[in-house]
Structures are given as C-alpha cells and as structure tokens.
PDB file of C-alpha atoms and ligand atoms in Angstrom:
ATOM      1  CA  MET N1340      20.211 293.688  72.609  1.00 58.00           C
ATOM      2  CA  ILE N1341      20.933 295.193  69.196  1.00 60.00           C
ATOM      3  CA  LYS N1342      17.976 294.786  66.814  1.00 59.00           C
ATOM      4  CA  ILE N1343      18.300 291.782  64.502  1.00 50.00           C
ATOM      5  CA  GLY N1344      19.178 292.694  60.923  1.00 60.00           C
ATOM      6  CA  HIS N1345      20.571 296.064  61.940  1.00 79.00           C
ATOM      7  CA  HIS N1346      24.369 296.113  61.593  1.00 91.00           C
ATOM      8  CA  VAL N1347      25.831 298.320  64.333  1.00 96.00           C
ATOM      9  CA  THR N1348      29.418 299.524  64.637  1.00 98.00           C
ATOM     10  CA  ILE N1349      30.677 300.962  67.902  1.00 98.00           C
ATOM     11  CA  ALA N1350      34.163 302.491  67.748  1.00 98.00           C
ATOM     12  CA  MET N1351      36.126 303.381  70.850  1.00 98.00           C
ATOM     13  CA  ASP N1352      39.508 305.054  71.243  1.00 98.00           C
ATOM     14  CA  GLY N1353      41.668 306.158  74.135  1.00 97.00           C
ATOM     15  CA  PRO N1354      45.137 305.900  75.645  1.00 97.00           C
ATOM     16  CA  ALA N1355      46.674 302.872  77.393  1.00 93.00           C
ATOM     17  CA  GLY N1356      44.915 302.047  80.650  1.00 92.00           C
ATOM     18  CA  SER N1357      41.803 304.125  79.931  1.00 95.00           C
ATOM     19  CA  GLY N1358      39.690 300.992  80.384  1.00 94.00           C
ATOM     20  CA  LYS N1359      38.840 300.440  76.708  1.00 95.00           C
ATOM     21  CA  SER N1360      39.525 296.705  76.503  1.00 95.00           C
ATOM     22  CA  THR N1361      37.668 295.710  79.668  1.00 95.00           C
ATOM     23  CA  VAL N1362      34.758 298.031  78.906  1.00 98.00           C
ATOM     24  CA  ALA N1363      34.494 296.996  75.250  1.00 98.00           C
ATOM     25  CA  ARG N1364      34.639 293.299  76.134  1.00 97.00           C
ATOM     26  CA  ARG N1365      31.773 293.688  78.622  1.00 98.00           C
ATOM     27  CA  VAL N1366      29.684 295.823  76.262  1.00 98.00           C
ATOM     28  CA  ALA N1367      30.211 293.129  73.600  1.00 98.00           C
ATOM     29  CA  GLU N1368      28.918 290.461  76.004  1.00 97.00           C
ATOM     30  CA  LYS N1369      25.928 292.547  77.087  1.00 97.00           C
ATOM     31  CA  LEU N1370      24.855 293.543  73.581  1.00 96.00           C
ATOM     32  CA  GLY N1371      25.888 290.352  71.765  1.00 96.00           C
ATOM     33  CA  LEU N1372      28.532 292.030  69.579  1.00 97.00           C
ATOM     34  CA  LEU N1373      31.803 290.957  68.033  1.00 97.00           C
ATOM     35  CA  TYR N1374      34.759 292.403  69.929  1.00 98.00           C
ATOM     36  CA  LEU N1375      37.833 293.719  68.132  1.00 98.00           C
ATOM     37  CA  ASP N1376      40.968 294.502  70.159  1.00 98.00           C
ATOM     38  CA  SER N1377      42.939 296.394  67.515  1.00 98.00           C
ATOM     39  CA  GLY N1378      45.931 296.898  69.828  1.00 97.00           C
ATOM     40  CA  ALA N1379      46.336 293.108  69.989  1.00 98.00           C
ATOM     41  CA  MET N1380      46.905 293.125  66.219  1.00 98.00           C
ATOM     42  CA  TYR N1381      49.747 295.677  66.435  1.00 98.00           C
ATOM     43  CA  ARG N1382      51.118 293.663  69.330  1.00 98.00           C
ATOM     44  CA  ALA N1383      50.986 290.469  67.214  1.00 98.00           C
ATOM     45  CA  VAL N1384      52.921 292.264  64.455  1.00 98.00           C
ATOM     46  CA  THR N1385      55.495 293.213  67.107  1.00 98.00           C
ATOM     47  CA  VAL N1386      55.806 289.538  68.092  1.00 98.00           C
ATOM     48  CA  LEU N1387      56.240 288.739  64.389  1.00 98.00           C
ATOM     49  CA  ALA N1388      59.092 291.270  64.232  1.00 98.00           C
ATOM     50  CA  ILE N1389      60.789 289.882  67.341  1.00 98.00           C
ATOM     51  CA  GLU N1390      60.414 286.232  66.303  1.00 98.00           C
ATOM     52  CA  ASN N1391      61.928 286.966  62.878  1.00 98.00           C
ATOM     53  CA  GLU N1392      64.517 289.406  64.253  1.00 98.00           C
ATOM     54  CA  VAL N1393      63.396 292.155  61.888  1.00 98.00           C
ATOM     55  CA  GLU N1394      62.548 294.836  64.486  1.00 96.00           C
ATOM     56  CA  LYS N1395      65.060 297.147  62.769  1.00 96.00           C
ATOM     57  CA  ASP N1396      64.457 295.945  59.204  1.00 98.00           C
ATOM     58  CA  ILE N1397      61.085 297.554  58.574  1.00 97.00           C
ATOM     59  CA  SER N1398      60.886 296.727  54.839  1.00 98.00           C
ATOM     60  CA  LYS N1399      61.338 292.996  55.638  1.00 98.00           C
ATOM     61  CA  LEU N1400      58.738 293.310  58.387  1.00 98.00           C
ATOM     62  CA  ILE N1401      56.255 294.938  55.986  1.00 98.00           C
ATOM     63  CA  GLU N1402      56.654 291.946  53.630  1.00 98.00           C
ATOM     64  CA  LEU N1403      56.035 289.540  56.524  1.00 98.00           C
ATOM     65  CA  VAL N1404      52.954 291.491  57.606  1.00 98.00           C
ATOM     66  CA  LYS N1405      51.508 291.270  54.083  1.00 97.00           C
ATOM     67  CA  THR N1406      51.579 287.477  54.177  1.00 97.00           C
ATOM     68  CA  CYS N1407      50.970 286.748  57.864  1.00 97.00           C
ATOM     69  CA  ARG N1408      47.663 285.518  59.254  1.00 98.00           C
ATOM     70  CA  ILE N1409      46.239 287.189  62.356  1.00 98.00           C
ATOM     71  CA  GLU N1410      43.067 285.616  63.713  1.00 97.00           C
ATOM     72  CA  PHE N1411      40.999 286.010  66.843  1.00 97.00           C
ATOM     73  CA  MET N1412      39.376 283.163  68.762  1.00 96.00           C
ATOM     74  CA  ASP N1413      36.748 283.096  71.522  1.00 94.00           C
ATOM     75  CA  ASN N1414      35.508 286.550  70.540  1.00 91.00           C
ATOM     76  CA  GLY N1415      38.844 288.291  71.029  1.00 93.00           C
ATOM     77  CA  LYS N1416      40.076 286.393  74.073  1.00 92.00           C
ATOM     78  CA  LYS N1417      42.808 284.649  72.073  1.00 97.00           C
ATOM     79  CA  ILE N1418      44.919 285.857  69.177  1.00 98.00           C
ATOM     80  CA  LEU N1419      46.695 283.600  66.687  1.00 98.00           C
ATOM     81  CA  LEU N1420      49.663 284.634  64.578  1.00 98.00           C
ATOM     82  CA  ASN N1421      50.176 282.220  61.672  1.00 98.00           C
ATOM     83  CA  SER N1422      48.159 279.642  63.684  1.00 98.00           C
ATOM     84  CA  GLU N1423      50.340 280.078  66.803  1.00 98.00           C
ATOM     85  CA  ASP N1424      48.551 281.280  69.953  1.00 98.00           C
ATOM     86  CA  VAL N1425      50.463 284.444  70.922  1.00 98.00           C
ATOM     87  CA  SER N1426      47.958 285.721  73.523  1.00 97.00           C
ATOM     88  CA  VAL N1427      50.628 285.658  76.253  1.00 96.00           C
ATOM     89  CA  GLN N1428      53.592 286.853  74.153  1.00 97.00           C
ATOM     90  CA  ILE N1429      51.772 290.024  73.038  1.00 97.00           C
ATOM     91  CA  ARG N1430      51.641 291.288  76.662  1.00 92.00           C
ATOM     92  CA  THR N1431      55.346 291.042  77.550  1.00 92.00           C
ATOM     93  CA  PRO N1432      57.347 294.151  78.628  1.00 88.00           C
ATOM     94  CA  GLU N1433      59.472 293.724  75.471  1.00 94.00           C
ATOM     95  CA  VAL N1434      56.371 294.084  73.277  1.00 96.00           C
ATOM     96  CA  ASN N1435      55.049 296.997  75.400  1.00 91.00           C
ATOM     97  CA  LYS N1436      58.289 298.837  74.746  1.00 92.00           C
ATOM     98  CA  LEU N1437      58.463 298.197  71.001  1.00 97.00           C
ATOM     99  CA  VAL N1438      54.845 298.219  69.832  1.00 97.00           C
ATOM    100  CA  ALA N1439      54.374 301.990  69.389  1.00 95.00           C
ATOM    101  CA  ASP N1440      57.436 302.169  67.110  1.00 96.00           C
ATOM    102  CA  ILE N1441      56.123 299.327  64.953  1.00 98.00           C
ATOM    103  CA  ALA N1442      52.570 300.750  64.912  1.00 97.00           C
ATOM    104  CA  LYS N1443      53.709 304.103  63.535  1.00 97.00           C
ATOM    105  CA  VAL N1444      54.789 302.594  60.190  1.00 98.00           C
ATOM    106  CA  PRO N1445      52.137 303.602  57.602  1.00 98.00           C
ATOM    107  CA  GLU N1446      52.496 300.456  55.436  1.00 98.00           C
ATOM    108  CA  ILE N1447      51.937 298.270  58.491  1.00 98.00           C
ATOM    109  CA  ARG N1448      48.896 300.316  59.529  1.00 98.00           C
ATOM    110  CA  HIS N1449      47.526 300.048  55.996  1.00 98.00           C
ATOM    111  CA  GLU N1450      47.577 296.224  56.116  1.00 98.00           C
ATOM    112  CA  ILE N1451      46.145 296.052  59.624  1.00 98.00           C
ATOM    113  CA  VAL N1452      43.363 298.559  58.921  1.00 98.00           C
ATOM    114  CA  LYS N1453      42.311 296.546  55.810  1.00 98.00           C
ATOM    115  CA  HIS N1454      42.056 293.472  58.006  1.00 98.00           C
ATOM    116  CA  GLN N1455      40.099 295.347  60.698  1.00 98.00           C
ATOM    117  CA  ARG N1456      37.548 296.651  58.187  1.00 98.00           C
ATOM    118  CA  LYS N1457      37.036 293.090  56.906  1.00 97.00           C
ATOM    119  CA  ILE N1458      36.355 291.914  60.461  1.00 97.00           C
ATOM    120  CA  GLY N1459      33.916 294.833  60.770  1.00 97.00           C
ATOM    121  CA  GLU N1460      31.902 293.426  57.862  1.00 96.00           C
ATOM    122  CA  GLU N1461      31.271 290.173  59.737  1.00 94.00           C
ATOM    123  CA  GLY N1462      28.542 291.619  61.950  1.00 95.00           C
ATOM    124  CA  SER N1463      27.683 294.133  64.640  1.00 97.00           C
ATOM    125  CA  ILE N1464      30.895 294.999  66.404  1.00 98.00           C
ATOM    126  CA  ILE N1465      32.584 297.011  69.109  1.00 98.00           C
ATOM    127  CA  ALA N1466      36.159 297.857  68.132  1.00 98.00           C
ATOM    128  CA  GLU N1467      38.684 299.660  70.301  1.00 98.00           C
ATOM    129  CA  GLY N1468      42.128 301.166  69.895  1.00 98.00           C
ATOM    130  CA  ARG N1469      43.731 304.448  68.854  1.00 97.00           C
ATOM    131  CA  ASP N1470      42.283 305.212  65.410  1.00 98.00           C
ATOM    132  CA  LEU N1471      38.987 303.321  65.296  1.00 98.00           C
ATOM    133  CA  THR N1472      36.799 306.443  65.532  1.00 98.00           C
ATOM    134  CA  THR N1473      38.970 308.508  63.178  1.00 98.00           C
ATOM    135  CA  ILE N1474      40.406 306.188  60.507  1.00 98.00           C
ATOM    136  CA  VAL N1475      39.145 302.608  60.637  1.00 98.00           C
ATOM    137  CA  PHE N1476      35.423 303.241  61.133  1.00 98.00           C
ATOM    138  CA  PRO N1477      34.899 306.999  60.595  1.00 98.00           C
ATOM    139  CA  ASP N1478      31.195 306.319  59.898  1.00 97.00           C
ATOM    140  CA  ALA N1479      30.646 304.211  63.023  1.00 98.00           C
ATOM    141  CA  ASP N1480      27.146 304.433  64.504  1.00 97.00           C
ATOM    142  CA  PHE N1481      28.606 305.214  67.924  1.00 98.00           C
ATOM    143  CA  LYS N1482      31.939 306.726  68.856  1.00 98.00           C
ATOM    144  CA  PHE N1483      33.425 306.955  72.309  1.00 98.00           C
ATOM    145  CA  TYR N1484      36.698 308.394  73.571  1.00 98.00           C
ATOM    146  CA  LEU N1485      37.760 307.019  76.954  1.00 98.00           C
ATOM    147  CA  ASP N1486      40.332 308.803  79.059  1.00 97.00           C
ATOM    148  CA  ALA N1487      41.660 308.975  82.625  1.00 96.00           C
ATOM    149  CA  SER N1488      44.563 310.700  84.353  1.00 95.00           C
ATOM    150  CA  VAL N1489      47.964 309.127  83.689  1.00 96.00           C
ATOM    151  CA  LYS N1490      48.312 308.343  87.418  1.00 96.00           C
ATOM    152  CA  GLU N1491      45.041 306.440  87.470  1.00 96.00           C
ATOM    153  CA  ARG N1492      45.857 304.607  84.227  1.00 96.00           C
ATOM    154  CA  ALA N1493      49.275 303.578  85.552  1.00 96.00           C
ATOM    155  CA  LYS N1494      47.728 302.364  88.801  1.00 95.00           C
ATOM    156  CA  ARG N1495      45.224 300.185  86.907  1.00 93.00           C
ATOM    157  CA  ARG N1496      47.943 298.621  84.758  1.00 91.00           C
ATOM    158  CA  PHE N1497      50.174 298.119  87.790  1.00 92.00           C
ATOM    159  CA  LEU N1498      47.420 296.236  89.665  1.00 91.00           C
ATOM    160  CA  GLU N1499      46.737 294.094  86.572  1.00 86.00           C
ATOM    161  CA  LEU N1500      50.430 293.232  86.266  1.00 85.00           C
ATOM    162  CA  GLN N1501      50.735 292.514  89.985  1.00 87.00           C
ATOM    163  CA  ALA N1502      47.898 290.031  89.704  1.00 84.00           C
ATOM    164  CA  HIS N1503      50.138 288.160  87.250  1.00 78.00           C
ATOM    165  CA  ASN N1504      53.051 288.315  89.691  1.00 67.00           C
ATOM    166  CA  THR N1505      55.018 290.571  87.375  1.00 75.00           C
ATOM    167  CA  ASP N1506      58.012 292.121  89.089  1.00 83.00           C
ATOM    168  CA  ILE N1507      57.518 295.775  88.117  1.00 87.00           C
ATOM    169  CA  THR N1508      57.164 299.075  90.004  1.00 93.00           C
ATOM    170  CA  LEU N1509      54.365 301.637  89.691  1.00 95.00           C
ATOM    171  CA  GLU N1510      56.938 304.230  88.546  1.00 96.00           C
ATOM    172  CA  THR N1511      58.118 301.977  85.714  1.00 94.00           C
ATOM    173  CA  VAL N1512      54.532 301.418  84.559  1.00 93.00           C
ATOM    174  CA  GLU N1513      53.811 305.164  84.637  1.00 96.00           C
ATOM    175  CA  THR N1514      56.944 305.941  82.628  1.00 96.00           C
ATOM    176  CA  GLU N1515      56.119 303.244  80.071  1.00 93.00           C
ATOM    177  CA  ILE N1516      52.541 304.529  79.666  1.00 94.00           C
ATOM    178  CA  SER N1517      53.652 308.175  79.379  1.00 96.00           C
ATOM    179  CA  GLU N1518      56.218 307.280  76.728  1.00 95.00           C
ATOM    180  CA  ARG N1519      53.648 305.285  74.751  1.00 93.00           C
ATOM    181  CA  ASP N1520      51.090 308.155  75.056  1.00 95.00           C
ATOM    182  CA  GLU N1521      53.667 310.552  73.676  1.00 96.00           C
ATOM    183  CA  LYS N1522      54.501 308.286  70.723  1.00 95.00           C
ATOM    184  CA  ASP N1523      50.842 307.456  69.963  1.00 95.00           C
ATOM    185  CA  THR N1524      49.650 311.076  70.043  1.00 96.00           C
ATOM    186  CA  SER N1525      52.559 312.682  68.209  1.00 97.00           C
ATOM    187  CA  ARG N1526      53.106 310.233  65.333  1.00 96.00           C
ATOM    188  CA  GLU N1527      52.519 311.448  61.795  1.00 96.00           C
ATOM    189  CA  HIS N1528      50.073 308.735  60.678  1.00 95.00           C
ATOM    190  CA  SER N1529      46.797 308.099  62.509  1.00 96.00           C
ATOM    191  CA  PRO N1530      47.792 309.702  65.809  1.00 97.00           C
ATOM    192  CA  LEU N1531      45.580 309.083  68.813  1.00 97.00           C
ATOM    193  CA  ARG N1532      43.025 311.874  69.085  1.00 96.00           C
ATOM    194  CA  ALA N1533      39.363 312.136  69.927  1.00 95.00           C
ATOM    195  CA  ALA N1534      37.106 312.295  66.866  1.00 97.00           C
ATOM    196  CA  LYS N1535      35.029 315.496  66.852  1.00 96.00           C
ATOM    197  CA  ASP N1536      31.803 313.497  67.070  1.00 97.00           C
ATOM    198  CA  ALA N1537      33.009 311.067  69.766  1.00 98.00           C
ATOM    199  CA  ILE N1538      31.366 311.054  73.190  1.00 98.00           C
ATOM    200  CA  ARG N1539      34.121 311.664  75.729  1.00 97.00           C
ATOM    201  CA  VAL N1540      34.082 309.573  78.867  1.00 97.00           C
ATOM    202  CA  ASP N1541      36.462 310.427  81.705  1.00 96.00           C
ATOM    203  CA  THR N1542      36.810 307.122  83.546  1.00 96.00           C
ATOM    204  CA  THR N1543      38.875 308.568  86.435  1.00 94.00           C
ATOM    205  CA  GLY N1544      37.167 307.470  89.650  1.00 93.00           C
ATOM    206  CA  LYS N1545      34.506 305.486  87.774  1.00 95.00           C
ATOM    207  CA  THR N1546      34.021 301.744  88.044  1.00 94.00           C
ATOM    208  CA  ILE N1547      34.055 299.528  84.956  1.00 95.00           C
ATOM    209  CA  ASP N1548      30.342 298.828  85.495  1.00 97.00           C
ATOM    210  CA  GLU N1549      29.508 302.543  85.527  1.00 98.00           C
ATOM    211  CA  VAL N1550      31.260 303.081  82.205  1.00 98.00           C
ATOM    212  CA  VAL N1551      29.723 299.942  80.674  1.00 98.00           C
ATOM    213  CA  ASP N1552      26.223 300.974  81.791  1.00 98.00           C
ATOM    214  CA  PHE N1553      26.710 304.455  80.348  1.00 98.00           C
ATOM    215  CA  ILE N1554      27.737 303.079  76.953  1.00 98.00           C
ATOM    216  CA  VAL N1555      24.972 300.461  76.849  1.00 97.00           C
ATOM    217  CA  ALA N1556      22.420 303.168  77.753  1.00 97.00           C
ATOM    218  CA  GLN N1557      23.708 305.407  74.931  1.00 96.00           C
ATOM    219  CA  VAL N1558      23.415 302.578  72.411  1.00 95.00           C
ATOM    220  CA  ASN N1559      19.983 301.445  73.614  1.00 92.00           C
ATOM    221  CA  SER N1560      18.643 304.992  73.551  1.00 91.00           C
ATOM    222  CA  ARG N1561      19.243 305.142  69.803  1.00 83.00           C
ATOM    223  CA  ASN N1562      18.191 301.621  68.834  1.00 70.00           C
TER     224      ASN N1562
HETATM  225  O1  LIG W1093      45.587 299.021  73.086  1.00 59.45           O
HETATM  226  P1  LIG W1093      47.006 298.559  73.382  1.00 59.45           P
HETATM  227  O2  LIG W1093      47.630 299.295  74.524  1.00 59.45           O
HETATM  228  O3  LIG W1093      47.116 297.077  73.487  1.00 59.45           O
HETATM  229  O4  LIG W1093      47.821 298.981  72.073  1.00 59.45           O
HETATM  230  C1  LIG W1093      49.198 298.743  71.971  1.00 59.45           C
HETATM  231  C2  LIG W1093      49.824 299.755  71.018  1.00 59.45           C
HETATM  232  O5  LIG W1093      49.375 299.487  69.678  1.00 59.45           O
HETATM  233  C3  LIG W1093      49.466 301.218  71.260  1.00 59.45           C
HETATM  234  O6  LIG W1093      50.304 301.827  72.225  1.00 59.45           O
HETATM  235  C4  LIG W1093      49.668 301.823  69.878  1.00 59.45           C
HETATM  236  O7  LIG W1093      51.032 302.128  69.642  1.00 59.45           O
HETATM  237  C5  LIG W1093      49.271 300.687  68.942  1.00 59.45           C
HETATM  238  N1  LIG W1093      47.903 300.829  68.437  1.00 59.45           N
HETATM  239  C6  LIG W1093      47.699 301.645  67.364  1.00 59.45           C
HETATM  240  N2  LIG W1093      46.450 301.742  66.797  1.00 59.45           N
HETATM  241  C7  LIG W1093      45.422 301.073  67.318  1.00 59.45           C
HETATM  242  C8  LIG W1093      45.605 300.248  68.450  1.00 59.45           C
HETATM  243  C9  LIG W1093      46.867 300.171  69.005  1.00 59.45           C
HETATM  244  O8  LIG W1093      48.623 302.291  66.881  1.00 59.45           O
HETATM  245  N3  LIG W1093      44.225 301.179  66.742  1.00 59.45           N
END
C-alpha cells in the first residue's frame, strides 16, 4: 500500500495492446490508487464527433470538446460522456479507426490534458496512455514504458475481441494496430515515445501478473 498522506503519481505509456490498461487497472487495485485510462477520453471525444457528425469539422468538434463533460465511474470501469454511458461505444471498430486522427489535434489534446491533470490532483493515481510520462505528468514519481512485438499485441487484442464474439480476423487487427502505431508515433504533437527516465518493460512472453508484480515491487522499493 502507498503510505497515507503521500501523493504518488505513476505514469505509464506504450502502444496499443502492450498491456497498459490491464496492468494499470490491477496495480491500481493492489496499491489502492485511482486509475486513469487516458485513451478512453480520446475515444469518448471520437464518439462525440461521430454522434454530432463533426468528424470532418474539427473546429466544431473543438467547441464541443470545450463544453462536454467526460467522467469516469467505478474507478475507470465506466466512462460517461455528457452523462451518457459510452463504455461500449468507445470500443467499436469505427472508433478504433478514427481515434488517432482525432487525438492528433492539438486543441483537443490541450482540453483533455487539462482534464487529466485535474483528475491527477484528486489523489494517488496510476495513469496510462501515450503521453502520460512525457506531457501530462512529466514529474511523475514513477514512469513506465510498456512494449511488446506487434504480432504479440495483435494476438492479445484478437483474443479479447473474440471473447466478445467480434467477427474480425487476426490480420485485420494487426493492420489496425500497425496503422495506429504509425499515426501515434509520427504525429507532430505529443507523439508516443518513451520518456528518457521511464523504466522500459518488454511484456512479450510475460504474463499480466509478472508485469504487475514487477511494477508493484518497483513502487514498494521506493516507498
Ligand atoms: O489506449 P487506447 O488504445 O485506448 O487509445 C486510443 C487512441 O487514443 C490511441 O491510439 C491514441 O491515438 C489516442 N491516445 C492519445 N494519447 C493518450 C492516450 C490515447 O493520443 N494519452
């Protein structure tokens, strides 16, 4: 457990399928932390764009983002967009395809990052995404960069989707992940990269528990 009265921030970045969400969620449970899934926020903005048919009208979307309300419930298990539970909508193939193009818009990132930093003030937190270690919480107490081969990441996502009876092939998942990697790492604003002071964890061939135990041990060794 994190010591009472000591506000701890753990930031974690990595590409799609690197295990961030599952690992961060479990570390949050083990250490009694708030959990912030920053990707869910960009996904919610993508749902906002689709619902209002402004995917191509970025200036209108920016205005909507400035006034929308994005809230988490059950410590990150549910996400509400203007009071509507969009936890299922944010995971659709349509959102997967569009989200990286919406997330590259600097004005949108600016609004979302402000919101993320506010959540970070609420208490000890583990936050994961693409720019948590570099932009959102550059002074985080702990920084981790999770990675795995694209084949392994695609396989993980494919198995997850299969469990939900989604009719999709492994090849399609791998293509979608590779395209998103390319967009997330090459964009001008806040591209995905490992912070210099982040601990790199290659999760290829490792179980979730192994990665969780490693992170918990790192945090406990300095607390
Ligand atoms: O983490 P997840 O795969 O749900 O993120 C969805 C997308 O949101 C990413 O591919 C990326 O384009 C965007 N994102 C981002 N910055 C973050 C988190 C996610 O740009 N901190």
